[in-house]
C-alpha positions as a Markdown table, in Angstrom:
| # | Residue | x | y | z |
|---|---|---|---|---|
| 1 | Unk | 128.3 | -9.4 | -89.8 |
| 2 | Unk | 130.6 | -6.5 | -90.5 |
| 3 | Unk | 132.1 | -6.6 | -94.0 |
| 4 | Unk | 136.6 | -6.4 | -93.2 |
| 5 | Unk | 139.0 | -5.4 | -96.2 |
| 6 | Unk | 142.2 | -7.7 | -95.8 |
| 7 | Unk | 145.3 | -5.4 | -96.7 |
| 8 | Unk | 146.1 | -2.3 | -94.5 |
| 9 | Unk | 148.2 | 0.9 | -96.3 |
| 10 | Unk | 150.6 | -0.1 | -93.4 |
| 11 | Unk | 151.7 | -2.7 | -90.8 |
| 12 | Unk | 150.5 | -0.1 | -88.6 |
| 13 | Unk | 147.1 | 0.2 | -89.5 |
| 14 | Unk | 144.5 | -1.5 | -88.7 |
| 15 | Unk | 141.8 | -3.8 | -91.2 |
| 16 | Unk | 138.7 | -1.2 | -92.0 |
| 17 | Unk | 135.9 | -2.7 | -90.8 |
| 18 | Unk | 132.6 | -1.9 | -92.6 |
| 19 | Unk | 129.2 | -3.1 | -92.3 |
| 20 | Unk | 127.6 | -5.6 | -94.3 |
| 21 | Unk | 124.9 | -4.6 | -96.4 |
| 22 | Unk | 122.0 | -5.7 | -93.8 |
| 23 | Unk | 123.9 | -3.8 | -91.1 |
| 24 | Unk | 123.2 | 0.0 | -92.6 |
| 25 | Unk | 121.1 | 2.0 | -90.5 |
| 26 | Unk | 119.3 | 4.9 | -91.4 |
| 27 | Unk | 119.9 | 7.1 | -88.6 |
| 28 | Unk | 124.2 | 6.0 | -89.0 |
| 29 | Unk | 124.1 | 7.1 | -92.6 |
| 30 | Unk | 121.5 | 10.1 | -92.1 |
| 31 | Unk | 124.1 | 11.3 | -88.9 |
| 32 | Unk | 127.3 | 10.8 | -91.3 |
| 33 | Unk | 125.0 | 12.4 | -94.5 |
| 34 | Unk | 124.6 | 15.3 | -92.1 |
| 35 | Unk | 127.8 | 17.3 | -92.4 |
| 36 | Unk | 128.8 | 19.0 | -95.4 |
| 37 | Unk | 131.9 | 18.0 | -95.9 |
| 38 | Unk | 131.2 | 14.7 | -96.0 |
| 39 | Unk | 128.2 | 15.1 | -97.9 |
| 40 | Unk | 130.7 | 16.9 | -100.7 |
| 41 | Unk | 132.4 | 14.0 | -100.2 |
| 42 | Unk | 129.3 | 11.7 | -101.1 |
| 43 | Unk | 128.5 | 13.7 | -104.0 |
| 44 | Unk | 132.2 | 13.6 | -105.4 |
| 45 | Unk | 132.0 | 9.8 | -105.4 |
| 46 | Unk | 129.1 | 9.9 | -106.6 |
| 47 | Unk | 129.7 | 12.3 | -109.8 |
| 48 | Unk | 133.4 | 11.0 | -110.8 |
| 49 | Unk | 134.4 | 7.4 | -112.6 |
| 50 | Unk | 136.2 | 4.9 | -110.8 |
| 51 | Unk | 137.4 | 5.0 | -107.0 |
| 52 | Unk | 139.2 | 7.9 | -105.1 |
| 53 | Unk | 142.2 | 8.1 | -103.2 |
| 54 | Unk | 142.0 | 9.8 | -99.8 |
| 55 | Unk | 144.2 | 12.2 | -100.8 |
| 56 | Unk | 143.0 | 13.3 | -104.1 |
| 57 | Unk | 140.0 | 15.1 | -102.2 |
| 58 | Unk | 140.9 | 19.0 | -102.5 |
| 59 | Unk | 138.8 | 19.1 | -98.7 |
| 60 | Unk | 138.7 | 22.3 | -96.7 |
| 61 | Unk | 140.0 | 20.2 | -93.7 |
| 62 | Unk | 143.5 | 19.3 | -92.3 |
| 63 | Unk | 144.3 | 15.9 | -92.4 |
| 64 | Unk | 143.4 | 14.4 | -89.3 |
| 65 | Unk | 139.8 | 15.6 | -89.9 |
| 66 | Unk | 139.4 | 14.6 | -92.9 |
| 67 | Unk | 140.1 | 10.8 | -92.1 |
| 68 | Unk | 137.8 | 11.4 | -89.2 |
| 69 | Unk | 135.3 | 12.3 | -91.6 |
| 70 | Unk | 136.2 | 9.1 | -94.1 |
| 71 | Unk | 136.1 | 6.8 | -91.0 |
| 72 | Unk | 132.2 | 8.1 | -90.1 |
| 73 | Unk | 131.2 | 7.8 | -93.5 |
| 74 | Unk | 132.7 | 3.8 | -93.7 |
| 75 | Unk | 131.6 | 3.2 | -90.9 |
| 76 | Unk | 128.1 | 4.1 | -91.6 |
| 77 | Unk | 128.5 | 1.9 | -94.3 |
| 78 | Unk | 128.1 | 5.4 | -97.3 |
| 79 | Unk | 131.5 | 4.4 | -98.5 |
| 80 | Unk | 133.7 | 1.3 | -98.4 |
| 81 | Unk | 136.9 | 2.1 | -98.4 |
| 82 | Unk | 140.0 | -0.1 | -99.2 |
| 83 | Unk | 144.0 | -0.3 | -99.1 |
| 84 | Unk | 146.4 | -0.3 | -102.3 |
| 85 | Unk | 150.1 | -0.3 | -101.3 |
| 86 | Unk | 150.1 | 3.0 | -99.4 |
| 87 | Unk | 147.0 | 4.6 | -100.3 |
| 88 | Unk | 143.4 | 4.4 | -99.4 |
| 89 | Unk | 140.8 | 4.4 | -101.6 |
| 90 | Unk | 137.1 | 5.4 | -101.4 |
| 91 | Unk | 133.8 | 3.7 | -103.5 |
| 92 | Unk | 130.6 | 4.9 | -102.8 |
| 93 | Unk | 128.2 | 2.1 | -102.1 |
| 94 | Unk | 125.1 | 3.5 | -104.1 |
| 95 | Unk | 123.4 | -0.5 | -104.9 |
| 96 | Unk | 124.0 | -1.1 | -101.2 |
| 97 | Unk | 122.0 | 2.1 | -100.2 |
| 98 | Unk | 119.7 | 1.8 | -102.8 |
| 99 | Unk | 118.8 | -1.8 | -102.3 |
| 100 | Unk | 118.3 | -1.3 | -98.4 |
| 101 | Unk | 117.3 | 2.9 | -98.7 |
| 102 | Unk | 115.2 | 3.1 | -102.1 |
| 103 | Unk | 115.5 | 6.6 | -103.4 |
| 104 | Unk | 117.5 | 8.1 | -100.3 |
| 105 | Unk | 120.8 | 9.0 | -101.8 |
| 106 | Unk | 119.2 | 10.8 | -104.6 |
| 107 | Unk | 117.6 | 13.2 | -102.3 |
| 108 | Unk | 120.6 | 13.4 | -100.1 |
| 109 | Unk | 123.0 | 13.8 | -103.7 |
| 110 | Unk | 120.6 | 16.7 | -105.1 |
| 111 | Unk | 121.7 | 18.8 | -101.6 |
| 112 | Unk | 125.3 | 17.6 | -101.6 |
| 113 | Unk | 126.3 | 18.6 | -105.0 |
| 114 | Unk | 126.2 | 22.6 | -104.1 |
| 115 | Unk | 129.1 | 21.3 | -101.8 |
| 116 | Unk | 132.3 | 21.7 | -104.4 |
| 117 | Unk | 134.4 | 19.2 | -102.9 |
| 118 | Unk | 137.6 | 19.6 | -106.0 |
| 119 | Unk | 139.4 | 16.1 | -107.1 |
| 120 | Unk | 142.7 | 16.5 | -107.3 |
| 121 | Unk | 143.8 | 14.4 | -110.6 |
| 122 | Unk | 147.6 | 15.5 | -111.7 |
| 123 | Unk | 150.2 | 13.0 | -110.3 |
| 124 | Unk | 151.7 | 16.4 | -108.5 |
| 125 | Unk | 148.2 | 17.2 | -107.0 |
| 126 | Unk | 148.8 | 21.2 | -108.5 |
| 127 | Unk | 145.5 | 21.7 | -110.3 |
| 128 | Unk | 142.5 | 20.7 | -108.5 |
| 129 | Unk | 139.5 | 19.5 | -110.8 |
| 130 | Unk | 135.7 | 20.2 | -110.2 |
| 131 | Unk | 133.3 | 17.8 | -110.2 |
| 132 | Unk | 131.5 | 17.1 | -113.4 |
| 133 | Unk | 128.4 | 18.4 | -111.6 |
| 134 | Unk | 129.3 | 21.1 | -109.5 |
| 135 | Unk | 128.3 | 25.0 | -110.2 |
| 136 | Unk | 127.5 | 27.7 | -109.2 |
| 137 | Unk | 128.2 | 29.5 | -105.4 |
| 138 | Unk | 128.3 | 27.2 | -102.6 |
| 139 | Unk | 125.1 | 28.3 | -100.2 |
């Protein structure tokens, strides 16, 4: 049974459904862990504290794609994302993918962190932040 967040960031939206933990499968998340932007995406969640606004992701997308790419990775069940007021925020599930994908996500995480996916963390959004482990050229 798909897991459902109950507040929306507006009347407009609609609830996020998600799936439950014995839902994931491993071709969904290997298909969504397949692009690199979301992978940068992945590995941004994964290297930073706390959960992530949508819009906070310094993404070398417009808008539209980028919640395209937010929506694969929920609904592959990578991320679970929920609403606060008007924003939408983003939490990696790591124990879900590790309980039901031993080992997986740290292969997939060694490859995503050459993405540099920048976390935008001044209430202005001016000055981008790296990753903690981010370096180097992207390849």
């Amino acid at each position: 049974m798909p897991w459902q967040t109950g507040g929306v960031a507006s009347r407009t939206s609609a609830p996020l459904d998600q799936p439950g933990i014995e839902d994931l499968d491993l071709t969904a998340v290997m298909s969504a862990l397949a692009d690199p932007v979301r992978l940068g995406i992945v590995a941004a969640l994964d290297v930073h504290d706390g959960d992530i606004a949508c819009g906070t992701f310094g993404l070398p997308v417009g808008k539209s794609t980028a919640s395209w790419h937010f929506r694969v990775l929920r609904e592959a069940g990578v991320m679970r994302q929920y609403d606060q007021g008007t924003r939408r925020f983003n939490q990696l599930r790591r124990a879900d993918l590790d309980a039901r994908f031993p080992g997986l996500l740290d292969l997939v995480l060694a490859q995503g962190r050459r993405v540099d996916v920048p976390i935008v963390t001044t209430p202005d959004r001016a000055e981008p932040t790296r990753p903690r482990s981010a370096g180097g050229r992207r390849r």
